[in-house]
Amino acid sequence: MNTDQLRSARMDSEGSSSSKGTTNYICCQRCHQLLEMDKMDHPSDEALLADLISDTTTRDHEPMLFQKTEGRLSSESDGNDDLRQNLRAAAMEDNDAEDLPLGRRRIVFTPEETTGKSEKLRLMELLSDISTIDHPVCASCTDSVMEELETEIQAVEQECINYEYFLKQYRKNTEGDGEDGPRADVEGLKQQLALLEAQEVSLREQLTYEENDRQELASREDFLTRESEKIRLAEEDYFRERAQYDREIAELDEEQESVDYQLRVAEMLLDKLKKTSVFNIAFHIWHQDQFGTINGFRLGRLPGSPVEWPEINAAWGQTVLLLHSLARRMNFIFQRYKLVPFGSHSYIECLDDQNKKLPLYGDGGFKFFWDSKFDNAMVAFLDCLHQFKLQVEKSDSGFCLPYDIEPGPARIKDVHSGASYCIRAQFNSVEQWTKALKWMLTNLKWGLAWVISQHGEFNEA
């Protein structure tokens, strides 16, 4: 603690005294805590100061600074005047004390500095100059300092023990060897030195070799690092392409599944279509009251249900097309006639006279009923149906139509009841004509069923 710090501490203490009454405070130099100087429990200031100065001068092997005044310092009755005289005498003996190192400096106070100072403050100043610790310190900081000093003392004591041990070992080794002992040790040490130098050379060579290997390995490592980076990039490209291929494969698999599903559906539809009769769909023969119908077209007329001639013509066109298709399916050619399906204007050609065409359509009217071409066409059609029946019976003797056909008189007969009806429209009632047409369609339906069962579906245009 230098003079400026002491002055500052003194000013703090004076300020504290002025602000808090007669109590004097001083600041701890470690934790900066305020300390009451009046409550600081110290031994006699003069005795402690004399002991410290005596210990300092004895440790430094210097003459006692206060040897002549030791008796007066130890006496408490002399008071502060004796202390001032001793310090002033010490200052007069050596004016160069400030150049000495810490712990060996002599404490010098001028009369102006010592006049107004308290003994405790001067004691702290002296303690700070002769030690490495700035004073004053509080109790807790003192304990910390003591612990640090004890630790240093233990370390120094252990170091002294080690030195003593090695010193004993050295003396033990050197004693009793005589004059040749040290020389032998020197020679042995020289040999060991030479051996160690040789080992050093060998190790340096090995180190050089290892260093070269290390550089080669470093170069190899750099090369492998670059190769690894290339491989990593190639691997990323590979996985990227692999992901793209996997995505395409997944899309193709989905498309394949869709195609397979469509194929299965198509096969199911095909099987269903194979089991479906095209003839039955294309030529649906049924009845409606007393009318025979083909594809919904009525064939015939009744007084209570007059059917328009366009519907009758359409029904005859479907009937001609059905018989013509059945004959083609059986590879059968009619004699004397040729069926020409032509929608609502279908007709029959006579093979004996190709210029002669028998129309299977009409428009009604008075002139129509006196024209025999329509009746001749219906008779020719009934003859063709009879030829078809005979051809079927050649292939299947058990085949029989529900109604017998008499081509000469152009009649259709029920073998069970014996009733027969003419297919001509002239000189015939519309009821009998309609009944004959209905039985004719029934025979065609039976012929259609036989062809389907024996020859399968129609597969030609």
Tab-separated table of C-alpha atoms in Angstrom:
chain	number	residue	atom	x	y	z
A	1	MET	CA	0.000	0.000	0.000
A	2	ASN	CA	1.766	3.201	-1.128
A	3	THR	CA	1.571	6.711	0.305
A	4	ASP	CA	-1.156	7.860	-2.117
A	5	GLN	CA	-3.352	4.904	-1.209
A	6	LEU	CA	-2.814	5.613	2.483
A	7	ARG	CA	-3.756	9.219	1.932
A	8	SER	CA	-6.887	8.103	0.137
A	9	ALA	CA	-7.654	5.667	2.940
A	10	ARG	CA	-7.046	8.422	5.439
A	11	MET	CA	-9.386	10.765	3.571
A	12	ASP	CA	-11.984	8.002	3.477
A	13	SER	CA	-11.591	7.430	7.173
A	14	GLU	CA	-11.778	11.147	7.899
A	15	GLY	CA	-14.809	11.481	5.654
A	16	SER	CA	-16.428	8.553	7.370
A	17	SER	CA	-15.633	10.080	10.743
A	18	SER	CA	-17.170	13.359	9.767
A	19	SER	CA	-20.265	11.762	8.312
A	20	LYS	CA	-20.860	9.137	10.987
A	21	GLY	CA	-19.705	10.850	14.137
A	22	THR	CA	-16.532	9.740	15.878
A	23	THR	CA	-16.330	6.307	14.216
A	24	ASN	CA	-13.252	5.882	11.946
A	25	TYR	CA	-13.497	3.639	8.856
A	26	ILE	CA	-10.903	2.220	6.540
A	27	CYS	CA	-11.311	0.175	3.316
A	28	CYS	CA	-10.161	-3.445	2.960
A	29	GLN	CA	-7.589	-3.593	0.157
A	30	ARG	CA	-8.885	-6.955	-1.193
A	31	CYS	CA	-12.677	-6.894	-0.996
A	32	HIS	CA	-13.050	-3.098	-0.519
A	33	GLN	CA	-15.249	-3.563	2.510
A	34	LEU	CA	-15.390	-0.717	5.051
A	35	LEU	CA	-13.750	-1.535	8.378
A	36	GLU	CA	-14.118	0.353	11.653
A	37	MET	CA	-10.669	1.198	12.886
A	38	ASP	CA	-11.818	1.513	16.482
A	39	LYS	CA	-13.088	-2.070	16.462
A	40	MET	CA	-9.947	-3.558	14.887
A	41	ASP	CA	-8.533	-5.901	17.501
A	42	HIS	CA	-4.787	-5.500	17.257
A	43	PRO	CA	-1.997	-5.793	19.831
A	44	SER	CA	-0.068	-2.719	20.871
A	45	ASP	CA	0.844	-0.726	17.795
A	46	GLU	CA	4.296	0.224	18.980
A	47	ALA	CA	5.260	-3.317	20.010
A	48	LEU	CA	3.941	-4.803	16.731
A	49	LEU	CA	5.771	-2.128	14.741
A	50	ALA	CA	9.018	-2.864	16.573
A	51	ASP	CA	8.652	-6.619	16.051
A	52	LEU	CA	7.978	-6.183	12.348
A	53	ILE	CA	10.962	-3.858	11.877
A	54	SER	CA	13.189	-6.196	13.879
A	55	ASP	CA	12.078	-9.219	11.869
A	56	THR	CA	12.595	-7.396	8.594
A	57	THR	CA	16.096	-6.188	9.334
A	58	THR	CA	17.171	-9.540	10.753
A	59	ARG	CA	15.860	-11.424	7.655
A	60	ASP	CA	17.751	-9.090	5.354
A	61	HIS	CA	21.006	-9.398	7.393
A	62	GLU	CA	21.079	-5.641	7.912
A	63	PRO	CA	21.779	-3.699	11.165
A	64	MET	CA	18.766	-3.206	13.299
A	65	LEU	CA	17.172	0.031	12.269
A	66	PHE	CA	15.668	0.677	15.629
A	67	GLN	CA	18.290	-1.095	17.800
A	68	LYS	CA	19.065	1.968	19.865
A	69	THR	CA	15.441	2.714	20.507
A	70	GLU	CA	14.168	-0.849	21.026
A	71	GLY	CA	13.749	-0.323	24.721
A	72	ARG	CA	11.759	2.785	24.217
A	73	LEU	CA	9.515	1.128	21.568
A	74	SER	CA	8.710	-1.736	23.878
A	75	SER	CA	7.557	0.672	26.535
A	76	GLU	CA	3.995	1.721	26.204
A	77	SER	CA	4.460	4.722	28.476
A	78	ASP	CA	6.551	6.668	26.010
A	79	GLY	CA	3.594	6.976	23.628
A	80	ASN	CA	3.538	8.408	20.201
A	81	ASP	CA	6.356	10.912	20.731
A	82	ASP	CA	8.950	8.152	21.050
A	83	LEU	CA	7.621	6.472	17.895
A	84	ARG	CA	7.916	9.681	15.906
A	85	GLN	CA	11.510	10.199	17.143
A	86	ASN	CA	12.511	6.661	16.210
A	87	LEU	CA	11.006	6.889	12.737
A	88	ARG	CA	12.654	10.271	12.177
A	89	ALA	CA	16.023	8.817	13.261
A	90	ALA	CA	15.570	5.916	10.859
A	91	ALA	CA	14.884	8.332	8.066
A	92	MET	CA	18.056	10.265	8.810
A	93	GLU	CA	20.269	7.152	8.785
A	94	ASP	CA	19.515	6.120	5.199
A	95	ASN	CA	17.890	8.362	2.626
A	96	ASP	CA	18.220	5.756	-0.145
A	97	ALA	CA	15.832	3.243	1.357
A	98	GLU	CA	13.298	3.760	-1.434
A	99	ASP	CA	15.658	2.093	-3.891
A	100	LEU	CA	15.623	-1.200	-1.960
A	101	PRO	CA	13.285	-4.025	-2.973
A	102	LEU	CA	10.017	-4.739	-1.202
A	103	GLY	CA	10.655	-6.380	2.153
A	104	ARG	CA	14.051	-4.681	2.531
A	105	ARG	CA	12.929	-1.067	2.417
A	106	ARG	CA	13.329	1.135	5.472
A	107	ILE	CA	10.226	3.020	6.437
A	108	VAL	CA	10.765	6.790	6.354
A	109	PHE	CA	8.178	9.298	7.520
A	110	THR	CA	8.519	13.028	7.446
A	111	PRO	CA	7.288	15.006	10.409
A	112	GLU	CA	4.381	16.366	8.386
A	113	GLU	CA	3.227	12.848	7.438
A	114	THR	CA	3.521	11.408	10.942
A	115	THR	CA	1.996	14.264	12.823
A	116	GLY	CA	-1.661	13.653	11.915
A	117	LYS	CA	-1.637	9.875	11.393
A	118	SER	CA	-3.018	7.391	13.779
A	119	GLU	CA	-0.843	4.543	14.985
A	120	LYS	CA	-3.088	1.965	13.276
A	121	LEU	CA	-2.916	3.701	9.924
A	122	ARG	CA	0.857	3.956	10.133
A	123	LEU	CA	0.986	0.312	11.128
A	124	MET	CA	-0.997	-0.660	8.000
A	125	GLU	CA	1.366	1.448	5.921
A	126	LEU	CA	4.365	-0.319	7.376
A	127	LEU	CA	2.816	-3.762	6.883
A	128	SER	CA	2.062	-2.984	3.226
A	129	ASP	CA	5.672	-1.873	2.573
A	130	ILE	CA	7.384	-4.879	4.144
A	131	SER	CA	5.058	-7.565	2.695
A	132	THR	CA	3.457	-8.500	-0.609
A	133	ILE	CA	-0.043	-7.921	0.776
A	134	ASP	CA	-1.707	-4.527	0.848
A	135	HIS	CA	-3.121	-3.650	4.245
A	136	PRO	CA	-5.551	-3.315	5.846
A	137	VAL	CA	-7.546	-6.506	5.190
A	138	CYS	CA	-10.735	-7.769	6.763
A	139	ALA	CA	-11.025	-10.974	8.772
A	140	SER	CA	-12.380	-13.082	5.900
A	141	CYS	CA	-9.672	-11.863	3.526
A	142	THR	CA	-7.082	-12.560	6.252
A	143	ASP	CA	-8.302	-16.160	6.466
A	144	SER	CA	-8.049	-16.487	2.685
A	145	VAL	CA	-4.517	-15.089	2.730
A	146	MET	CA	-3.576	-17.480	5.523
A	147	GLU	CA	-4.892	-20.444	3.567
A	148	GLU	CA	-2.915	-19.394	0.489
A	149	LEU	CA	0.237	-18.985	2.566
A	150	GLU	CA	-0.254	-22.384	4.185
A	151	THR	CA	-0.619	-23.956	0.741
A	152	GLU	CA	2.592	-22.297	-0.428
A	153	ILE	CA	4.372	-23.403	2.757
A	154	GLN	CA	3.297	-27.010	2.230
A	155	ALA	CA	4.507	-26.908	-1.373
A	156	VAL	CA	7.874	-25.467	-0.295
A	157	GLU	CA	8.212	-28.051	2.472
A	158	GLN	CA	7.505	-30.867	0.019
A	159	GLU	CA	10.060	-29.411	-2.366
A	160	CYS	CA	12.622	-29.309	0.455
A	161	ILE	CA	11.911	-32.943	1.250
A	162	ASN	CA	12.497	-33.876	-2.399
A	163	TYR	CA	15.755	-31.929	-2.488
A	164	GLU	CA	16.952	-33.625	0.686
A	165	TYR	CA	16.090	-37.025	-0.739
A	166	PHE	CA	17.994	-36.447	-3.972
A	167	LEU	CA	20.893	-34.950	-2.037
A	168	LYS	CA	21.105	-38.054	0.139
A	169	GLN	CA	20.983	-40.273	-2.929
A	170	TYR	CA	23.745	-38.284	-4.576
A	171	ARG	CA	25.935	-38.422	-1.507
A	172	LYS	CA	25.273	-42.115	-1.118
A	173	ASN	CA	26.326	-42.772	-4.699
A	174	THR	CA	29.452	-40.620	-4.570
A	175	GLU	CA	30.678	-41.709	-1.146
A	176	GLY	CA	32.687	-44.945	-0.930
A	177	ASP	CA	33.570	-45.052	-4.658
A	178	GLY	CA	36.980	-43.483	-4.151
A	179	GLU	CA	38.724	-41.494	-6.767
A	180	ASP	CA	37.743	-43.816	-9.618
A	181	GLY	CA	34.077	-43.521	-8.909
A	182	PRO	CA	33.417	-40.166	-10.573
A	183	ARG	CA	35.672	-41.013	-13.518
A	184	ALA	CA	33.902	-44.291	-14.015
A	185	ASP	CA	30.605	-42.423	-13.881
A	186	VAL	CA	31.904	-39.918	-16.415
A	187	GLU	CA	33.098	-42.656	-18.763
A	188	GLY	CA	29.832	-44.475	-18.391
A	189	LEU	CA	27.948	-41.285	-19.031
A	190	LYS	CA	30.072	-40.617	-22.119
A	191	GLN	CA	29.300	-44.084	-23.405
A	192	GLN	CA	25.637	-43.551	-22.685
A	193	LEU	CA	25.867	-40.182	-24.413
A	194	ALA	CA	27.469	-41.745	-27.486
A	195	LEU	CA	24.845	-44.471	-27.476
A	196	LEU	CA	22.096	-41.907	-27.121
A	197	GLU	CA	23.598	-39.823	-29.930
A	198	ALA	CA	23.675	-42.899	-32.153
A	199	GLN	CA	20.087	-43.613	-31.198
A	200	GLU	CA	19.289	-39.990	-31.949
A	201	VAL	CA	20.791	-40.302	-35.434
A	202	SER	CA	18.883	-43.534	-36.004
A	203	LEU	CA	15.688	-42.023	-34.718
A	204	ARG	CA	16.192	-38.931	-36.871
A	205	GLU	CA	16.630	-41.153	-39.921
A	206	GLN	CA	13.557	-43.092	-38.925
A	207	LEU	CA	11.746	-39.807	-38.360
A	208	THR	CA	12.764	-38.661	-41.844
A	209	TYR	CA	11.540	-41.949	-43.280
A	210	GLU	CA	8.299	-41.683	-41.334
A	211	GLU	CA	7.914	-38.076	-42.450
A	212	ASN	CA	8.293	-39.156	-46.081
A	213	ASP	CA	5.752	-41.891	-45.481
A	214	ARG	CA	3.475	-39.362	-43.863
A	215	GLN	CA	3.751	-37.067	-46.874
A	216	GLU	CA	3.066	-39.978	-49.202
A	217	LEU	CA	0.105	-40.977	-47.069
A	218	ALA	CA	-1.095	-37.376	-47.067
A	219	SER	CA	-0.841	-37.300	-50.861
A	220	ARG	CA	-2.596	-40.639	-51.001
A	221	GLU	CA	-5.243	-39.336	-48.644
A	222	ASP	CA	-5.797	-36.277	-50.842
A	223	PHE	CA	-6.085	-38.509	-53.884
A	224	LEU	CA	-8.511	-40.829	-52.112
A	225	THR	CA	-10.481	-37.836	-50.881
A	226	ARG	CA	-10.872	-36.567	-54.424
A	227	GLU	CA	-11.784	-40.046	-55.625
A	228	SER	CA	-14.254	-40.374	-52.764
A	229	GLU	CA	-15.831	-37.067	-53.754
A	230	LYS	CA	-16.102	-38.274	-57.347
A	231	ILE	CA	-17.636	-41.519	-56.161
A	232	ARG	CA	-20.039	-39.613	-53.924
A	233	LEU	CA	-21.146	-37.419	-56.824
A	234	ALA	CA	-21.464	-40.475	-59.055
A	235	GLU	CA	-23.447	-42.198	-56.329
A	236	GLU	CA	-25.774	-39.212	-56.054
A	237	ASP	CA	-26.260	-39.268	-59.826
A	238	TYR	CA	-26.878	-43.005	-59.675
A	239	PHE	CA	-29.476	-42.719	-56.930
A	240	ARG	CA	-31.085	-39.787	-58.726
A	241	GLU	CA	-31.356	-41.812	-61.931
A	242	ARG	CA	-32.443	-44.837	-59.915
A	243	ALA	CA	-35.213	-42.789	-58.325
A	244	GLN	CA	-36.257	-41.589	-61.787
A	245	TYR	CA	-36.275	-45.168	-63.100
A	246	ASP	CA	-38.191	-46.373	-60.053
A	247	ARG	CA	-40.761	-43.650	-60.616
A	248	GLU	CA	-41.071	-44.613	-64.279
A	249	ILE	CA	-41.320	-48.289	-63.329
A	250	ALA	CA	-44.046	-47.455	-60.819
A	251	GLU	CA	-45.927	-45.504	-63.477
A	252	LEU	CA	-45.500	-48.364	-65.951
A	253	ASP	CA	-46.666	-50.846	-63.322
A	254	GLU	CA	-49.751	-48.748	-62.709
A	255	GLU	CA	-50.342	-48.524	-66.442
A	256	GLN	CA	-49.794	-52.278	-66.782
A	257	GLU	CA	-52.263	-52.935	-63.976
A	258	SER	CA	-54.753	-50.664	-65.700
A	259	VAL	CA	-54.225	-52.455	-69.014
A	260	ASP	CA	-54.544	-55.848	-67.316
A	261	TYR	CA	-57.758	-54.729	-65.679
A	262	GLN	CA	-59.095	-53.446	-68.983
A	263	LEU	CA	-58.060	-56.716	-70.609
A	264	ARG	CA	-59.897	-58.732	-67.972
A	265	VAL	CA	-62.974	-56.573	-68.443
A	266	ALA	CA	-62.705	-56.967	-72.214
A	267	GLU	CA	-62.342	-60.741	-71.850
A	268	MET	CA	-65.382	-60.847	-69.609
A	269	LEU	CA	-67.340	-58.812	-72.122
A	270	LEU	CA	-66.071	-61.047	-74.919
A	271	ASP	CA	-67.177	-64.169	-73.072
A	272	LYS	CA	-70.512	-62.541	-72.447
A	273	LEU	CA	-70.800	-61.577	-76.105
A	274	LYS	CA	-69.804	-65.076	-77.178
A	275	LYS	CA	-72.615	-66.450	-75.096
A	276	THR	CA	-74.975	-63.864	-76.492
A	277	SER	CA	-76.939	-64.802	-79.611
A	278	VAL	CA	-76.437	-62.205	-82.296
A	279	PHE	CA	-79.378	-63.585	-84.242
A	280	ASN	CA	-81.639	-63.322	-81.221
A	281	ILE	CA	-80.547	-59.731	-80.684
A	282	ALA	CA	-80.695	-58.768	-84.354
A	283	PHE	CA	-83.967	-60.568	-85.012
A	284	HIS	CA	-86.240	-60.535	-82.029
A	285	ILE	CA	-89.421	-62.401	-82.963
A	286	TRP	CA	-92.320	-62.134	-80.571
A	287	HIS	CA	-96.051	-61.447	-80.571
A	288	GLN	CA	-98.306	-58.583	-79.618
A	289	ASP	CA	-101.918	-59.604	-79.148
A	290	GLN	CA	-102.848	-61.279	-82.455
A	291	PHE	CA	-99.905	-59.826	-84.352
A	292	GLY	CA	-96.591	-61.479	-84.893
A	293	THR	CA	-93.718	-59.008	-84.474
A	294	ILE	CA	-90.105	-58.909	-85.560
A	295	ASN	CA	-87.884	-56.291	-83.914
A	296	GLY	CA	-91.044	-54.555	-82.732
A	297	PHE	CA	-92.613	-54.232	-86.189
A	298	ARG	CA	-96.103	-55.756	-86.540
A	299	LEU	CA	-96.795	-57.937	-89.535
A	300	GLY	CA	-100.458	-57.951	-90.663
A	301	ARG	CA	-103.574	-55.839	-90.211
A	302	LEU	CA	-106.807	-56.062	-88.227
A	303	PRO	CA	-109.997	-54.040	-88.494
A	304	GLY	CA	-109.761	-52.864	-84.916
A	305	SER	CA	-105.980	-52.250	-85.103
A	306	PRO	CA	-105.029	-50.888	-88.477
A	307	VAL	CA	-101.271	-51.065	-89.000
A	308	GLU	CA	-99.658	-48.557	-91.306
A	309	TRP	CA	-98.012	-49.919	-94.424
A	310	PRO	CA	-94.526	-48.467	-93.631
A	311	GLU	CA	-94.503	-50.659	-90.479
A	312	ILE	CA	-95.632	-53.690	-92.497
A	313	ASN	CA	-92.960	-52.999	-95.119
A	314	ALA	CA	-90.268	-52.710	-92.412
A	315	ALA	CA	-91.428	-56.003	-90.855
A	316	TRP	CA	-91.214	-57.765	-94.249
A	317	GLY	CA	-87.710	-56.286	-94.763
A	318	GLN	CA	-86.507	-57.769	-91.424
A	319	THR	CA	-88.168	-61.111	-92.261
A	320	VAL	CA	-86.425	-61.357	-95.654
A	321	LEU	CA	-83.082	-60.445	-94.096
A	322	LEU	CA	-83.469	-63.154	-91.420
A	323	LEU	CA	-84.247	-65.973	-93.854
A	324	HIS	CA	-81.497	-64.810	-96.189
A	325	SER	CA	-78.978	-64.805	-93.291
A	326	LEU	CA	-80.006	-68.280	-92.110
A	327	ALA	CA	-79.545	-69.675	-95.623
A	328	ARG	CA	-76.098	-68.133	-95.936
A	329	ARG	CA	-75.121	-69.518	-92.533
A	330	MET	CA	-75.987	-73.000	-93.790
A	331	ASN	CA	-74.470	-72.323	-97.228
A	332	PHE	CA	-77.860	-73.069	-98.750
A	333	ILE	CA	-79.047	-71.628	-102.081
A	334	PHE	CA	-82.763	-71.396	-102.805
A	335	GLN	CA	-84.231	-72.798	-105.978
A	336	ARG	CA	-86.379	-70.717	-108.347
A	337	TYR	CA	-86.045	-67.594	-106.198
A	338	LYS	CA	-83.473	-65.228	-104.822
A	339	LEU	CA	-84.104	-63.184	-101.713
A	340	VAL	CA	-82.959	-59.578	-101.941
A	341	PRO	CA	-83.087	-57.843	-98.521
A	342	PHE	CA	-83.431	-54.103	-99.090
A	343	GLY	CA	-84.935	-52.664	-95.945
A	344	SER	CA	-88.531	-51.515	-96.357
A	345	HIS	CA	-88.301	-52.163	-100.118
A	346	SER	CA	-87.071	-55.759	-100.105
A	347	TYR	CA	-88.093	-58.002	-102.977
A	348	ILE	CA	-87.654	-61.468	-104.492
A	349	GLU	CA	-86.122	-62.199	-107.909
A	350	CYS	CA	-87.358	-65.066	-110.030
A	351	LEU	CA	-84.426	-67.115	-111.268
A	352	ASP	CA	-86.326	-68.168	-114.389
A	353	ASP	CA	-86.930	-64.566	-115.310
A	354	GLN	CA	-84.426	-62.216	-113.649
A	355	ASN	CA	-86.267	-59.214	-114.942
A	356	LYS	CA	-89.242	-60.230	-112.872
A	357	LYS	CA	-89.136	-58.792	-109.335
A	358	LEU	CA	-91.726	-59.564	-106.736
A	359	PRO	CA	-91.984	-56.712	-104.216
A	360	LEU	CA	-92.570	-57.449	-100.556
A	361	TYR	CA	-93.855	-53.974	-99.811
A	362	GLY	CA	-96.940	-51.978	-100.628
A	363	ASP	CA	-98.668	-48.669	-100.061
A	364	GLY	CA	-102.309	-49.719	-99.822
A	365	GLY	CA	-104.989	-48.069	-101.941
A	366	PHE	CA	-107.586	-49.463	-104.286
A	367	LYS	CA	-105.101	-50.297	-107.026
A	368	PHE	CA	-102.904	-52.224	-104.596
A	369	PHE	CA	-105.599	-54.745	-103.776
A	370	TRP	CA	-106.062	-55.594	-107.451
A	371	ASP	CA	-102.258	-56.020	-108.009
A	372	SER	CA	-101.104	-59.638	-107.529
A	373	LYS	CA	-97.349	-58.939	-107.314
A	374	PHE	CA	-97.432	-58.494	-103.549
A	375	ASP	CA	-99.344	-61.757	-103.102
A	376	ASN	CA	-96.972	-63.572	-105.474
A	377	ALA	CA	-93.992	-62.246	-103.491
A	378	MET	CA	-95.487	-63.602	-100.222
A	379	VAL	CA	-96.141	-66.962	-101.881
A	380	ALA	CA	-92.538	-67.060	-103.164
A	381	PHE	CA	-91.245	-66.250	-99.686
A	382	LEU	CA	-93.329	-69.078	-98.201
A	383	ASP	CA	-91.853	-71.409	-100.858
A	384	CYS	CA	-88.310	-70.362	-99.793
A	385	LEU	CA	-89.195	-71.025	-96.154
A	386	HIS	CA	-90.442	-74.481	-97.128
A	387	GLN	CA	-87.114	-75.165	-98.954
A	388	PHE	CA	-85.233	-74.093	-95.809
A	389	LYS	CA	-87.316	-76.522	-93.736
A	390	LEU	CA	-86.534	-79.401	-96.087
A	391	GLN	CA	-82.808	-78.575	-95.954
A	392	VAL	CA	-82.852	-78.567	-92.150
A	393	GLU	CA	-84.685	-81.906	-92.068
A	394	LYS	CA	-81.915	-83.375	-94.231
A	395	SER	CA	-79.369	-82.452	-91.582
A	396	ASP	CA	-81.605	-83.266	-88.620
A	397	SER	CA	-84.387	-85.766	-89.137
A	398	GLY	CA	-85.851	-84.931	-85.773
A	399	PHE	CA	-86.385	-81.321	-86.672
A	400	CYS	CA	-89.980	-80.267	-87.138
A	401	LEU	CA	-91.621	-76.878	-87.438
A	402	PRO	CA	-94.668	-76.175	-85.273
A	403	TYR	CA	-96.763	-75.312	-88.329
A	404	ASP	CA	-96.837	-77.244	-91.575
A	405	ILE	CA	-96.218	-75.353	-94.812
A	406	GLU	CA	-98.179	-76.073	-97.979
A	407	PRO	CA	-96.378	-74.123	-100.755
A	408	GLY	CA	-98.871	-75.005	-103.514
A	409	PRO	CA	-101.966	-73.405	-102.072
A	410	ALA	CA	-99.714	-71.090	-100.071
A	411	ARG	CA	-101.218	-72.097	-96.763
A	412	ILE	CA	-99.921	-72.711	-93.257
A	413	LYS	CA	-101.544	-75.459	-91.297
A	414	ASP	CA	-101.710	-76.353	-87.633
A	415	VAL	CA	-101.282	-80.136	-87.503
A	416	HIS	CA	-102.866	-80.363	-84.060
A	417	SER	CA	-106.052	-78.466	-84.727
A	418	GLY	CA	-106.129	-78.954	-88.505
A	419	ALA	CA	-106.707	-75.251	-89.078
A	420	SER	CA	-104.943	-73.641	-92.000
A	421	TYR	CA	-104.648	-70.084	-93.266
A	422	CYS	CA	-103.679	-68.643	-96.622
A	423	ILE	CA	-100.839	-66.182	-96.841
A	424	ARG	CA	-102.418	-64.243	-99.729
A	425	ALA	CA	-103.965	-60.877	-99.030
A	426	GLN	CA	-106.370	-60.832	-102.010
A	427	PHE	CA	-109.662	-62.577	-101.627
A	428	ASN	CA	-108.798	-63.237	-97.976
A	429	SER	CA	-109.854	-61.732	-94.705
A	430	VAL	CA	-107.361	-59.585	-92.847
A	431	GLU	CA	-107.771	-61.759	-89.751
A	432	GLN	CA	-106.741	-64.960	-91.592
A	433	TRP	CA	-103.952	-63.162	-93.402
A	434	THR	CA	-102.607	-61.785	-90.112
A	435	LYS	CA	-102.889	-65.250	-88.511
A	436	ALA	CA	-100.945	-66.859	-91.375
A	437	LEU	CA	-98.185	-64.233	-91.054
A	438	LYS	CA	-97.968	-64.845	-87.283
A	439	TRP	CA	-97.514	-68.613	-87.772
A	440	MET	CA	-94.921	-67.943	-90.487
A	441	LEU	CA	-92.861	-65.842	-88.025
A	442	THR	CA	-93.180	-68.622	-85.437
A	443	ASN	CA	-91.685	-71.117	-87.917
A	444	LEU	CA	-88.843	-68.655	-88.617
A	445	LYS	CA	-88.111	-68.394	-84.887
A	446	TRP	CA	-87.818	-72.179	-84.610
A	447	GLY	CA	-85.508	-72.274	-87.624
A	448	LEU	CA	-83.379	-69.515	-86.077
A	449	ALA	CA	-83.039	-71.489	-82.827
A	450	TRP	CA	-81.954	-74.614	-84.714
A	451	VAL	CA	-79.292	-72.761	-86.738
A	452	ILE	CA	-77.864	-71.168	-83.590
A	453	SER	CA	-77.684	-74.536	-81.820
A	454	GLN	CA	-76.131	-76.355	-84.762
A	455	HIS	CA	-74.008	-73.807	-86.574
A	456	GLY	CA	-73.303	-71.141	-84.005
A	457	GLU	CA	-73.496	-67.443	-84.592
A	458	PHE	CA	-73.506	-65.838	-87.978
A	459	ASN	CA	-69.972	-64.587	-88.721
A	460	GLU	CA	-70.252	-63.308	-92.265
A	461	ALA	CA	-71.194	-59.898	-93.538
